[in-house]
Amino acid sequence: MLKSEKGKLIILSGPSAVGKGTVLTSLMADYQNISYSVSATTRPPRVNEEDGTDYFFVSEEEFKEMIEDDEFIEWAKVHGNYYGTPKKYVEDTLEAGQDVILEIDIQGAAQVKEKYQQGVFIFLAPPSLEELEVRIQKRGVDSKETMEIRMKNATEEMKRAKNYDYIVVNDEIDEAVEKVKSIIIAERCKVN
Ligand code: 5GP
């Protein structure tokens, strides 16, 4: 259970390659009223990624120490690397009355849901599984085997959409961003 209920915790999740990162980047670019929680990962940085901005890049040993020290709200192994949401940043920011958004995979979102039911859970879905396959292929970063694994996982992950509060189909990026923004605004107006 997280300590604070002053700010809202928004969880943006969905299958791999659905465009969570792109939606989040656009959302943050024209909507400053929310804080993004930077995750820790054992994945090596990509070109143009900065430590502390995109991720906190840590070794597997450091990550395991963080797990031991109970520093994560949730953590998961995604495509062979560890990813986790730092607890302190999220708790302090919510406590200060600021909303926080997490962009995490489906396993992580399920863990947050167990601890923090009052979070706002948004499932970003592809227009269809066929379209998701096209996007995974277009990214061109995966081997044929990895693409097959991602598609198999995505088929399972799509079944989890029913556990979320909202489903946003990411067909047109601008439209998807508008919808996420509208959800956040509506949640702020909600009578508790
Ligand atoms: P990438 O390596 O492409 O940045 O991210 C790979 C996957 O890890 C994406 O699905 C992303 O949403 C997920 N991810 C990023 N940060 C976290 C986190 O802190 N926790 C969990 N569970 N997944 C994360």
Coordinates of C-alpha atoms and ligand atoms in Angstrom, one line a residue:
M1 CA 0.0 0.0 0.0
L2 CA 1.3 3.4 -0.9
K3 CA 1.3 6.1 1.8
S4 CA -0.4 9.0 0.1
E5 CA -3.6 9.7 -1.7
K6 CA -3.1 13.4 -2.3
G7 CA -2.0 13.2 -6.0
K8 CA -3.3 10.7 -8.5
L9 CA -1.3 7.8 -9.7
I10 CA -1.9 7.1 -13.4
I11 CA -0.7 3.8 -14.9
L12 CA -0.2 3.6 -18.7
S13 CA 0.3 0.1 -19.8
G14 CA -0.3 -2.2 -22.8
P15 CA 1.5 -4.8 -25.0
S16 CA 5.0 -4.3 -26.2
A17 CA 5.3 -2.1 -29.4
V18 CA 1.8 -0.6 -28.9
G19 CA 3.3 2.8 -28.7
K20 CA 3.2 3.6 -24.9
G21 CA 6.5 5.5 -25.1
T22 CA 5.4 7.6 -28.0
V23 CA 2.1 8.4 -26.4
L24 CA 3.8 9.3 -23.1
T25 CA 6.4 11.6 -24.8
S26 CA 3.6 13.5 -26.7
L27 CA 1.6 13.7 -23.5
M28 CA 4.4 15.1 -21.5
A29 CA 5.4 17.6 -24.3
D30 CA 2.1 19.5 -24.2
Y31 CA 0.9 18.7 -20.7
Q32 CA 3.3 19.7 -18.0
N33 CA 0.9 19.2 -15.1
I34 CA 2.0 15.7 -14.3
S35 CA 5.2 14.0 -13.2
Y36 CA 6.8 11.1 -15.0
S37 CA 8.3 8.5 -12.8
V38 CA 11.7 7.4 -14.2
S39 CA 12.2 3.7 -13.9
A40 CA 15.3 1.8 -13.1
T41 CA 16.5 -0.8 -15.6
T42 CA 19.3 -3.2 -16.2
R43 CA 18.9 -2.7 -20.0
P44 CA 21.9 -0.9 -21.5
P45 CA 21.1 2.7 -22.6
R46 CA 20.2 3.2 -26.3
V47 CA 21.8 6.0 -28.3
N48 CA 20.4 9.4 -27.1
E49 CA 19.1 7.9 -23.8
E50 CA 20.3 9.7 -20.7
D51 CA 20.7 8.2 -17.2
G52 CA 18.2 9.8 -14.8
T53 CA 16.0 11.1 -17.7
D54 CA 15.0 8.1 -19.7
Y55 CA 15.9 5.5 -17.0
F56 CA 18.2 5.0 -14.1
F57 CA 20.6 2.5 -15.7
V58 CA 21.8 0.1 -13.1
S59 CA 23.7 -3.2 -13.1
E60 CA 21.8 -6.5 -12.3
E61 CA 23.5 -6.6 -8.9
E62 CA 22.4 -3.0 -8.1
F63 CA 18.9 -3.9 -9.2
K64 CA 18.7 -6.9 -7.0
E65 CA 20.0 -4.9 -4.0
M66 CA 17.2 -2.4 -4.7
I67 CA 14.7 -5.3 -4.6
E68 CA 16.2 -6.5 -1.3
D69 CA 15.9 -3.0 0.1
D70 CA 12.2 -2.8 -0.9
E71 CA 12.9 0.2 -3.1
F72 CA 10.3 -0.7 -5.8
I73 CA 6.5 -0.4 -6.0
E74 CA 6.7 -3.0 -8.6
W75 CA 9.4 -4.7 -10.8
A76 CA 9.4 -7.2 -13.6
K77 CA 11.6 -8.9 -16.1
V78 CA 10.6 -7.7 -19.5
H79 CA 12.3 -9.2 -22.7
G80 CA 15.2 -10.4 -20.6
N81 CA 15.9 -7.2 -18.6
Y82 CA 14.7 -6.0 -15.2
Y83 CA 12.6 -2.9 -14.9
G84 CA 11.2 -1.3 -11.7
T85 CA 9.4 1.7 -10.4
P86 CA 11.2 3.5 -7.6
K87 CA 8.9 3.8 -4.6
K88 CA 10.3 6.9 -2.9
Y89 CA 9.9 9.2 -5.9
V90 CA 6.3 8.2 -6.5
E91 CA 5.3 8.4 -2.8
D92 CA 7.0 11.8 -2.3
T93 CA 5.5 13.3 -5.4
L94 CA 2.0 12.0 -4.6
E95 CA 2.4 13.3 -1.1
A96 CA 3.2 16.8 -2.5
G97 CA -0.2 16.7 -4.3
Q98 CA 1.3 16.1 -7.7
D99 CA -0.1 13.5 -10.1
V100 CA 2.4 10.9 -11.3
I101 CA 2.3 8.8 -14.5
L102 CA 4.0 5.4 -14.9
E103 CA 4.7 3.8 -18.2
I104 CA 5.1 0.1 -17.4
D105 CA 4.5 -3.3 -18.7
I106 CA 1.4 -5.4 -18.0
Q107 CA 3.0 -7.6 -15.2
G108 CA 4.1 -4.4 -13.4
A109 CA 0.6 -2.8 -13.8
A110 CA -0.9 -5.9 -12.2
Q111 CA 1.4 -5.5 -9.2
V112 CA 0.5 -1.9 -8.8
K113 CA -3.2 -2.8 -8.9
E114 CA -2.7 -5.1 -6.0
K115 CA -1.1 -2.4 -3.9
Y116 CA -2.9 0.6 -5.1
Q117 CA -6.5 0.1 -6.3
Q118 CA -7.2 3.8 -6.4
G119 CA -4.7 4.2 -9.2
V120 CA -6.1 5.1 -12.7
F121 CA -5.3 2.2 -14.9
I122 CA -5.2 2.9 -18.7
F123 CA -4.7 0.1 -21.2
L124 CA -3.2 1.2 -24.5
A125 CA -4.4 -1.3 -27.2
P126 CA -3.4 -1.7 -30.8
P127 CA -6.2 -1.4 -33.4
S128 CA -5.7 -5.1 -34.0
L129 CA -3.2 -7.9 -33.4
E130 CA -2.4 -7.8 -37.1
E131 CA -1.5 -4.1 -36.8
L132 CA 0.6 -4.8 -33.8
E133 CA 2.6 -7.4 -35.7
V134 CA 3.2 -4.8 -38.5
R135 CA 4.5 -2.4 -35.9
I136 CA 6.8 -4.9 -34.3
Q137 CA 8.1 -5.8 -37.7
K138 CA 8.6 -2.1 -38.7
R139 CA 10.6 -1.4 -35.6
G140 CA 13.1 -3.8 -37.0
V141 CA 15.0 -4.4 -33.7
D142 CA 13.9 -7.9 -33.1
S143 CA 14.9 -11.3 -34.5
K144 CA 12.2 -13.5 -36.0
E145 CA 12.1 -15.5 -32.8
T146 CA 11.7 -12.5 -30.6
M147 CA 9.0 -11.1 -32.8
E148 CA 7.1 -14.4 -32.4
I149 CA 7.5 -14.3 -28.6
R150 CA 6.3 -10.7 -28.5
M151 CA 3.2 -11.6 -30.5
K152 CA 2.5 -14.6 -28.4
N153 CA 2.8 -12.5 -25.2
A154 CA 0.7 -9.7 -26.8
T155 CA -2.2 -12.2 -27.5
E156 CA -2.1 -13.1 -23.8
E157 CA -1.7 -9.5 -22.6
M158 CA -4.7 -8.4 -24.6
K159 CA -6.9 -10.6 -22.3
R160 CA -5.8 -8.5 -19.3
A161 CA -7.4 -5.3 -20.7
K162 CA -10.6 -6.0 -18.8
N163 CA -8.8 -5.4 -15.5
Y164 CA -8.2 -1.8 -16.4
D165 CA -10.3 1.3 -15.9
Y166 CA -9.9 2.6 -19.4
I167 CA -8.9 1.2 -22.8
V168 CA -7.5 3.6 -25.4
V169 CA -6.9 2.3 -28.9
N170 CA -3.7 3.7 -30.3
D171 CA -4.7 4.1 -33.9
E172 CA -3.9 7.8 -34.5
I173 CA -1.3 9.0 -32.0
D174 CA -2.7 12.5 -31.5
E175 CA -6.1 11.0 -30.9
A176 CA -4.7 8.5 -28.3
V177 CA -2.9 11.3 -26.5
E178 CA -6.1 13.5 -26.4
K179 CA -8.0 10.5 -24.9
V180 CA -5.3 9.9 -22.2
K181 CA -5.3 13.6 -21.4
S182 CA -9.1 13.7 -21.2
I183 CA -9.1 10.7 -18.8
I184 CA -6.6 12.5 -16.5
I185 CA -8.7 15.7 -16.6
A186 CA -11.9 13.7 -15.9
E187 CA -10.2 11.8 -13.0
R188 CA -9.2 15.1 -11.5
C189 CA -12.9 16.3 -11.5
K190 CA -14.2 13.0 -10.0
V191 CA -16.0 13.2 -6.7
N192 CA -14.3 10.9 -4.3
Ligands
5GP1 P1 12.1 -0.3 -23.3 O1 13.2 -1.1 -23.0 O2 11.7 -0.5 -24.7 O3 12.2 1.1 -22.9 O4 10.8 -0.9 -22.4 C1 10.5 -2.2 -22.5 C2 9.2 -2.5 -21.7 O5 9.4 -2.2 -20.3 C3 8.1 -1.5 -22.1 O6 6.9 -2.3 -22.2 C4 7.9 -0.6 -20.9 O7 6.6 -0.2 -20.7 C5 8.4 -1.5 -19.8 N1 8.8 -0.8 -18.6 C6 9.5 0.4 -18.5 N2 9.7 0.7 -17.3 C7 9.1 -0.2 -16.5 C8 9.0 -0.4 -15.1 O8 9.4 0.4 -14.2 N3 8.3 -1.5 -14.7 C9 7.8 -2.4 -15.5 N4 7.1 -3.4 -15.0 N5 7.9 -2.3 -16.9 C10 8.6 -1.2 -17.3

